[in-house]
Short mmCIF file of C-alpha atoms and ligand atoms in Angstrom, two decimals:
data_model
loop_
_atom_site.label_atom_id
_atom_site.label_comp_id
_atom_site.label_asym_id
_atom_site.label_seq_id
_atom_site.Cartn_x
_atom_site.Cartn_y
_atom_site.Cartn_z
CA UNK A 24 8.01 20.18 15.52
CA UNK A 25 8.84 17.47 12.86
CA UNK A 26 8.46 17.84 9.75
CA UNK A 27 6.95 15.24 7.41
CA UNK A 28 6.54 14.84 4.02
CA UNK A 29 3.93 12.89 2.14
CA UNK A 30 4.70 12.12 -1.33
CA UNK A 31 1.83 10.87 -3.43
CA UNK A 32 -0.40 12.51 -0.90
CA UNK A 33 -3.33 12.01 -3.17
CA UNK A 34 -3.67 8.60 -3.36
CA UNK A 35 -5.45 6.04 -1.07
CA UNK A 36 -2.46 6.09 1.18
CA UNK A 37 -1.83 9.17 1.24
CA UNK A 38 -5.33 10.97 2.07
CA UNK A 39 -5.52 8.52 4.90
CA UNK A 40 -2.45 10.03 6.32
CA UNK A 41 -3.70 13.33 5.63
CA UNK A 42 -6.84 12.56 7.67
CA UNK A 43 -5.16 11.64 10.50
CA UNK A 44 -2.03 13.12 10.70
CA UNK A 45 -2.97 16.36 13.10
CA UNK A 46 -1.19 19.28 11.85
CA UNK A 47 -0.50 21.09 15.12
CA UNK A 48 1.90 18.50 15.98
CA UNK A 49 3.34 18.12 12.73
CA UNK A 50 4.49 20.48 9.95
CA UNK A 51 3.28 18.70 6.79
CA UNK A 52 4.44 19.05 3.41
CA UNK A 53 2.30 17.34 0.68
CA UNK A 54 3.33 16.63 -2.67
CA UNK A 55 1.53 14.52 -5.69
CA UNK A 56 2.80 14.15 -9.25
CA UNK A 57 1.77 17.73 -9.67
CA UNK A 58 3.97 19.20 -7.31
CA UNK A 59 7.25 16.83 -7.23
CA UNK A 60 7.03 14.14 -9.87
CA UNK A 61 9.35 11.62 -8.18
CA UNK A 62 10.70 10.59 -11.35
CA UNK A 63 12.13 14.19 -11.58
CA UNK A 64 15.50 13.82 -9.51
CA UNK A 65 16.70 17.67 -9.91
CA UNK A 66 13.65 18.07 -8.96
CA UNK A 67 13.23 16.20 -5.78
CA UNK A 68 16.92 17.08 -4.59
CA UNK A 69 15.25 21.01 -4.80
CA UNK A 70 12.38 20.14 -3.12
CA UNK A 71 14.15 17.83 -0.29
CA UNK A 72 17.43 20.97 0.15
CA UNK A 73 14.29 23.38 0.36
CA UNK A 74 11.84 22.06 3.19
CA UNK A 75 14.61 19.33 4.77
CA UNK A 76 11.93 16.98 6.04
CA UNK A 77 12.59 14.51 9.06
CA UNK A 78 10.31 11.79 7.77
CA UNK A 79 9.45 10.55 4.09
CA UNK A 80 6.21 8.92 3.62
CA UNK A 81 6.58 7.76 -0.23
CA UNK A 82 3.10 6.82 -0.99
CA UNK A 83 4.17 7.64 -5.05
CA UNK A 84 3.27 5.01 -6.98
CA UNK A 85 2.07 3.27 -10.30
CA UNK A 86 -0.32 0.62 -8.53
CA UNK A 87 -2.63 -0.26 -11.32
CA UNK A 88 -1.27 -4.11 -12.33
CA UNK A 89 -2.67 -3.81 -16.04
CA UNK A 90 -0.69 -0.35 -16.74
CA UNK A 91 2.70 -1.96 -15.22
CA UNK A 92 2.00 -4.97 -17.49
CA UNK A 93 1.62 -2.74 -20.77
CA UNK A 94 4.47 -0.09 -19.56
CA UNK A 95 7.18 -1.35 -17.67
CA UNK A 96 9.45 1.49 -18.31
CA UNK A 97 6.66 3.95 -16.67
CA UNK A 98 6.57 1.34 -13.75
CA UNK A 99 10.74 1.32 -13.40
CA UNK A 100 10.65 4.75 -13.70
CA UNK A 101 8.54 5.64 -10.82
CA UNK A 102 8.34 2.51 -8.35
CA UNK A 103 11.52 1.93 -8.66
CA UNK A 104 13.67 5.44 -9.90
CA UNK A 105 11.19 7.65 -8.19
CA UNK A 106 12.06 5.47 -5.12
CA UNK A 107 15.97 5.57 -5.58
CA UNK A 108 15.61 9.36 -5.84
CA UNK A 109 14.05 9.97 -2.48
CA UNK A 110 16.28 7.56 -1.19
CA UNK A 111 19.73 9.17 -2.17
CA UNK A 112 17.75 12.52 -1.43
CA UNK A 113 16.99 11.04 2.56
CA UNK A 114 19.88 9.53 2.84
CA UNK A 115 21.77 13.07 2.38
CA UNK A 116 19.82 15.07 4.82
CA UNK A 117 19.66 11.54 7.33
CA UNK A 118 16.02 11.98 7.24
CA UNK A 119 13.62 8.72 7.68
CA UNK A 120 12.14 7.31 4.61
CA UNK A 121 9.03 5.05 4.97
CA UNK A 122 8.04 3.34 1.68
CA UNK A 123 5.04 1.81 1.11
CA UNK A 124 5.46 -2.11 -0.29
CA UNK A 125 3.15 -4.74 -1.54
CA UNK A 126 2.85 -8.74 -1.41
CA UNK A 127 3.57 -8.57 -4.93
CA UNK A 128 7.04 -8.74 -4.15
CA UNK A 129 6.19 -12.82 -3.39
CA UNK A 130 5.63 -15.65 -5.85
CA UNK A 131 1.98 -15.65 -4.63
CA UNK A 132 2.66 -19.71 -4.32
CA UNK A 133 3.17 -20.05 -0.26
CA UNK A 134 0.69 -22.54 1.62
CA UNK A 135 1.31 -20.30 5.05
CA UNK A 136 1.35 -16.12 5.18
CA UNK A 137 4.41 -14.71 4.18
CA UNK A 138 6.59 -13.17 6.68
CA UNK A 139 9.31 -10.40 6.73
CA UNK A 140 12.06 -13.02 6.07
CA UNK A 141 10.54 -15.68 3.00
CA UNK A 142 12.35 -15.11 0.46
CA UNK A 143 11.10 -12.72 -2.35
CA UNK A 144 10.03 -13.30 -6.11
CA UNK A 145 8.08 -10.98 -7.97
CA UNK A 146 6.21 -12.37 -10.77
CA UNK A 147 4.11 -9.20 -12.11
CA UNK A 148 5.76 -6.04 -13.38
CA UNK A 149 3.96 -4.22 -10.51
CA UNK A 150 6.19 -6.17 -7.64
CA UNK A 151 9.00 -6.28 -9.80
CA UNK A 152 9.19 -2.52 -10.19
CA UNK A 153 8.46 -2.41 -6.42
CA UNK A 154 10.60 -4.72 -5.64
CA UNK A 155 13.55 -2.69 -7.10
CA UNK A 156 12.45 0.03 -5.32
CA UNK A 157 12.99 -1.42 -2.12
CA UNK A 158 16.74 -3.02 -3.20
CA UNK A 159 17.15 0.82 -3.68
CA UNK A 160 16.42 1.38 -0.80
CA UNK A 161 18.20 -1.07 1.57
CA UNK A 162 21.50 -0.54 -0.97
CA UNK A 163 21.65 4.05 -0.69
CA UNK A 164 19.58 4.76 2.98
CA UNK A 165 20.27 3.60 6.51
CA UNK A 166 17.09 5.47 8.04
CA UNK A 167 14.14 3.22 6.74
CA UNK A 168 11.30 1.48 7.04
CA UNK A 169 9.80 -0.93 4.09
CA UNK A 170 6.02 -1.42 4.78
CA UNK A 171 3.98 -3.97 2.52
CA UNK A 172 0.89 -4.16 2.63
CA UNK A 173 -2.26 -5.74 0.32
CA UNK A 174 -5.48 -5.41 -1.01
CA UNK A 175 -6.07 -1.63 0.35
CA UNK A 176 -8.86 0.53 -0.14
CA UNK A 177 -9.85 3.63 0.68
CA UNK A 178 -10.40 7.08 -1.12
CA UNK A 179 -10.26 6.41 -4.75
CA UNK A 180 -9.95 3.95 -7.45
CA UNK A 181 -10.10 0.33 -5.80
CA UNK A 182 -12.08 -3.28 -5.24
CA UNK A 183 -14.20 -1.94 -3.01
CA UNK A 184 -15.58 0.81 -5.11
CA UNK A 185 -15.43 -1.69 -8.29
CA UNK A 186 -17.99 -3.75 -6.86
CA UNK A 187 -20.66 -1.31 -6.05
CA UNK A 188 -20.37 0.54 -9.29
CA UNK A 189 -21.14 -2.99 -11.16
CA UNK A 190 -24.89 -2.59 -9.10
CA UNK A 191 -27.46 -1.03 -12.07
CA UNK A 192 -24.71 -1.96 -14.40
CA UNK A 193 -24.23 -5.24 -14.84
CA UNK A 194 -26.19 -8.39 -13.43
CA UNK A 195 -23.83 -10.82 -12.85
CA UNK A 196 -19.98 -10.15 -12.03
CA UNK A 197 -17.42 -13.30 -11.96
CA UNK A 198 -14.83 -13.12 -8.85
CA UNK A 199 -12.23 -15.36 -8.10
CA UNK A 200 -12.25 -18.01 -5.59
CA UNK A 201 -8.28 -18.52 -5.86
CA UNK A 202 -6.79 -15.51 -5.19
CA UNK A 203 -5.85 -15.09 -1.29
CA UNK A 204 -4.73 -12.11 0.45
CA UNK A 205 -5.75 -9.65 3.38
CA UNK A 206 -8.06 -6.86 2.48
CA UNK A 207 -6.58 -3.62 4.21
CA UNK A 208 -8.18 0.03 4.82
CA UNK A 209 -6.27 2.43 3.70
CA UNK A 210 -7.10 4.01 7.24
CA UNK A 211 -5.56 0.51 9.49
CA UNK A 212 -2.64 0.85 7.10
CA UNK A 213 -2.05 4.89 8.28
CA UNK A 214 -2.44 3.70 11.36
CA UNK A 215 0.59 1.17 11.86
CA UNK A 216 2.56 3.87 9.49
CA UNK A 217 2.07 6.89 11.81
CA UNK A 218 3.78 4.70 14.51
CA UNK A 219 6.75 4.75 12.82
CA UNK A 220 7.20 8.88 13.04
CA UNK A 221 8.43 8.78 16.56
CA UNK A 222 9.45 5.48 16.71
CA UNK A 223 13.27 4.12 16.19
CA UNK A 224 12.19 1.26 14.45
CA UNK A 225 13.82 -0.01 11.15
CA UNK A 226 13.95 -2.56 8.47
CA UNK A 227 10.83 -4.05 6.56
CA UNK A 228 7.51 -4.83 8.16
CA UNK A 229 4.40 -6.58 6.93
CA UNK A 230 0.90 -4.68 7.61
CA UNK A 231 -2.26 -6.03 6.99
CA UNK A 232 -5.74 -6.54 8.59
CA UNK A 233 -5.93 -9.39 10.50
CA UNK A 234 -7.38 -13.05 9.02
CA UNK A 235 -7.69 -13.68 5.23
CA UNK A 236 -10.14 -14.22 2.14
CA UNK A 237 -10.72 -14.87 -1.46
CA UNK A 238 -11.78 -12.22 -3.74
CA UNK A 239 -15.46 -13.76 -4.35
CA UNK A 240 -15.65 -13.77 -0.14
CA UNK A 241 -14.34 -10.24 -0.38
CA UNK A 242 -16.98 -8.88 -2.70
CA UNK A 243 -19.36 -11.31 -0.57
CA UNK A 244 -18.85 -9.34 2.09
CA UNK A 245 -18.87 -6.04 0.49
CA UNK A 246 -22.55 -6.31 -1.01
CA UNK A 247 -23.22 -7.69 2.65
CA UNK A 248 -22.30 -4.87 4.34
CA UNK A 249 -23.84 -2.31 2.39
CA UNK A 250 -27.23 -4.06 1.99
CA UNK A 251 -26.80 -4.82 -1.81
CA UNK A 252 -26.89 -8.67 -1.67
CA UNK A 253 -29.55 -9.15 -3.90
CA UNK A 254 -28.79 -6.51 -6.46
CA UNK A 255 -25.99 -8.26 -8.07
CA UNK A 256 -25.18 -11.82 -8.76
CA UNK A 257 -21.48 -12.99 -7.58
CA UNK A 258 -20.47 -15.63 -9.79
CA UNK A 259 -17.67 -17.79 -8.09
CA UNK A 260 -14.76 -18.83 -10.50
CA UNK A 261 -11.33 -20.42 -10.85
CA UNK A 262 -8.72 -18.18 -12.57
CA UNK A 263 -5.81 -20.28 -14.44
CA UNK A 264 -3.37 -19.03 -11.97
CA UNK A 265 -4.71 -19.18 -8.71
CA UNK A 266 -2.31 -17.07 -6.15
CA UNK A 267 -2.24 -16.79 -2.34
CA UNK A 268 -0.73 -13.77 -0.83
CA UNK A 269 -1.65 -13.32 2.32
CA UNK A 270 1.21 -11.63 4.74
CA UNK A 271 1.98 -12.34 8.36
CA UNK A 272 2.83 -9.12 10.75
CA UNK A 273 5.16 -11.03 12.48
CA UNK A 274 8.07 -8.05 12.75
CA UNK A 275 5.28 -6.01 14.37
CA UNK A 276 4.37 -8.14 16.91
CA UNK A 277 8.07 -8.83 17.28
CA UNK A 278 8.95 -4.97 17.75
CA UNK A 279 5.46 -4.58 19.85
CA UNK A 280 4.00 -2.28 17.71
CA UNK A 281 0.22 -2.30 16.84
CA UNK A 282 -1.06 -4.51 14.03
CA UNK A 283 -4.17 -3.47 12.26
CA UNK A 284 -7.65 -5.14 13.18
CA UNK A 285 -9.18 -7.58 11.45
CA UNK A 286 -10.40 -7.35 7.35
CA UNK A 287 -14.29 -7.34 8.42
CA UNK A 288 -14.00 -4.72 11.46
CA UNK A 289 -11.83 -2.70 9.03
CA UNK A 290 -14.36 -3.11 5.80
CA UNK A 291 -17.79 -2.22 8.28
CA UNK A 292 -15.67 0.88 9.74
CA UNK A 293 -15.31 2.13 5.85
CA UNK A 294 -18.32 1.38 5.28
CA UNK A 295 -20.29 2.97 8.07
CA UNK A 296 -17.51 6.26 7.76
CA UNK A 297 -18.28 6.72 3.74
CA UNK A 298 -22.02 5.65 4.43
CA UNK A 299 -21.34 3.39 1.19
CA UNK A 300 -20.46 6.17 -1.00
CA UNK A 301 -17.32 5.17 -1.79
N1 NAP B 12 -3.50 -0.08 -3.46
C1 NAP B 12 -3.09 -1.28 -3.05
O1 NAP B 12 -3.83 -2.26 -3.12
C2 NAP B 12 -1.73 -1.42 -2.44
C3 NAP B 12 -1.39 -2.68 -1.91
C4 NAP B 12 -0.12 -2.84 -1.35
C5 NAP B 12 0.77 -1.79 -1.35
N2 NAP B 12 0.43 -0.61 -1.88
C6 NAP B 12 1.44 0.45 -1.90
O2 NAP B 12 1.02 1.52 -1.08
C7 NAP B 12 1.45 2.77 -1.64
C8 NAP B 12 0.28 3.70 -1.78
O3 NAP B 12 -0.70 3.02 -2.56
P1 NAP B 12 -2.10 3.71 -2.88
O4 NAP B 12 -3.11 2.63 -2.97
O5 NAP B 12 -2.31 4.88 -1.98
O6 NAP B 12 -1.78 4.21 -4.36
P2 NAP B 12 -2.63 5.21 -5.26
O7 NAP B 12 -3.98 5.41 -4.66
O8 NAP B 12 -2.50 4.71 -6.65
O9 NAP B 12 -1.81 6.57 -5.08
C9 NAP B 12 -0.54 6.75 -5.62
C10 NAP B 12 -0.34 8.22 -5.82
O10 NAP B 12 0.96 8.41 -6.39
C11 NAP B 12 0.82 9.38 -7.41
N3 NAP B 12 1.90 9.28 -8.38
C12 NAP B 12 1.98 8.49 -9.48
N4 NAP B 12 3.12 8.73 -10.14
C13 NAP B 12 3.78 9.70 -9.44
C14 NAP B 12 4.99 10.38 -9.65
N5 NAP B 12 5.76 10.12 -10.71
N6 NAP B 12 5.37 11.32 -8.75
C15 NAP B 12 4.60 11.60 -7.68
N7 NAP B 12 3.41 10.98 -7.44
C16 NAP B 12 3.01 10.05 -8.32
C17 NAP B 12 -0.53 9.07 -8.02
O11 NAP B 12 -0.97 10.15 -8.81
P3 NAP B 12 -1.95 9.83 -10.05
O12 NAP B 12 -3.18 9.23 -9.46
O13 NAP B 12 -2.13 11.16 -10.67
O14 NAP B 12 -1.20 8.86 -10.92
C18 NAP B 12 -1.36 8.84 -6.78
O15 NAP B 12 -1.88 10.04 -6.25
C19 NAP B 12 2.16 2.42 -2.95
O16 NAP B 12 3.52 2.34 -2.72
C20 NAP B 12 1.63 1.04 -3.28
O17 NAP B 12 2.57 0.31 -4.05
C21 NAP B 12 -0.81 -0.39 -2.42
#
């Protein structure tokens, strides 16, 4: 039976994997800053020597763009230490580590989806510190796969869930009609993840739901879906910066694997599953 570890097993990412991952055919060990801060490397070296895992799932992460902006040390220390720990830590045992990525790690400038080979350039603090994560990575492990992603949602803190608490509280919210990317379920993302257990597939892959949208089409849809159209008012506007991150899947198709469906089947399928609660 393998065994698989899920750090940051709390977050979006991670209680998606939880869900799904079925515990009779895999022992599970699930960690969250309470358990094995990854920041700690005596800590996960103990941890790792102790349960010897045959897959990472790092799902650890500072992913909130305003607290990476106003603590970059906290971001370095776990996106990008945290990450370097499990990796020397994997790389030891020759277990598989899968870290979990972002578009952030792009300039946000492209006029076409990015794909696995465009050439990176982080301009927030929150790619940055990701970014060096995954240089960690590729420079002290062998066994890995790099998975970015965008825009997900799922259990916890996220767009999604912004939105609908703004309904009673507010009548009019402003949402950006220049900012592009690929809204992705937390769920879709498990999915192409979990492929990657028994698979003996490596390098960095791009996974994100199908097709593309602004953030004002995003929230569009959102109120659509969930019958709230007319409780809110979505004001349309420009930001100073407009970016466009939207990411092509091209190494799964490449390697045959399974991409995620498309943004709106993904968003309805949340929303029908959480019954809008969310
Ligand atoms: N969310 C997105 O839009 C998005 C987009 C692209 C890529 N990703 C990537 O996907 C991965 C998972 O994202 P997510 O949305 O599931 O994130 P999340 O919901 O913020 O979950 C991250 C988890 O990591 C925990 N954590 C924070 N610091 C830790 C530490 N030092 N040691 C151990 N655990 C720690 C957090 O605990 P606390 O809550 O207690 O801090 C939280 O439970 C991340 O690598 C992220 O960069 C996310």
């Amino acid at each position: 039976m393998k065994k698989i570890w899920i750090v940051g097993a709390s977050g979006h990412v991670g209680t998606a994997l939880r869900e799904m991952l079925d515990c009779v055919q895999y022992r599970l060990f699930l960690t969250d800053i309470d358990e094995v801060d990854v920041t700690d490397r005596n800590l996960v070296h103990s941890y790792i020597t102790r349960t010897r895992p045959d897959i990472i799932i790092n799902c650890a992460a500072i992913t909130d763009l305003d607290e990476c902006e106003s603590n970059p040390e906290r971001a370095y220390a776990v996106n990008a230490i945290g990450t370097r720990n499990l990796a020397v830590e994997a790389q030891a045992i020759q277990a598989k580590l899968i870290q979990l990525s972002t578009d952030d790690v792009f300039d946000a400038k492209m006029e076409r989806p990015y794909n696995e080979f465009d050439k990176t350039h982080p301009k927030t603090m929150y790619g940055k510190s990701k970014f060096a994560g995954e240089r960690f990575i590729e420079d002290l492990s062998n066994r890995y796969v790099i998975i970015r992603s965008s825009w997900v949602y799922g259990t916890g803190k996220d767009f999604v869930n912004t939105v609908l608490e703004a309904i009673g509280k507010e009548d009019t919210i402003e949402v950006p009609i220049n900012r592009y990317a690929s809204p992705t379920s937390a769920e879709e993302l498990a999915k192409v993840i979990i492929q990657f257990i028994d698979n003996d597939c490596f390098g960095v892959y791009h996974a994100v739901c199908k097709g593309s949208c602004n953030r004002y089409e995003f929230a569009k849809e959102i109120l659509a879906l969930t019958d709230n159209e007319d409780k809110i008012n979505l004001k349309p506007v420009e930001i100073e910066n407009g970016t466009y991150s939207v990411l092509d899947n091209m190494m799964l198709r490449i390697d045959g694997l399974e991409e995620p469906c498309d943004w709106k089947t993904a968003l309805k399928r949340y929303i029908v599953k959480t019954g809008g609660n969310v």
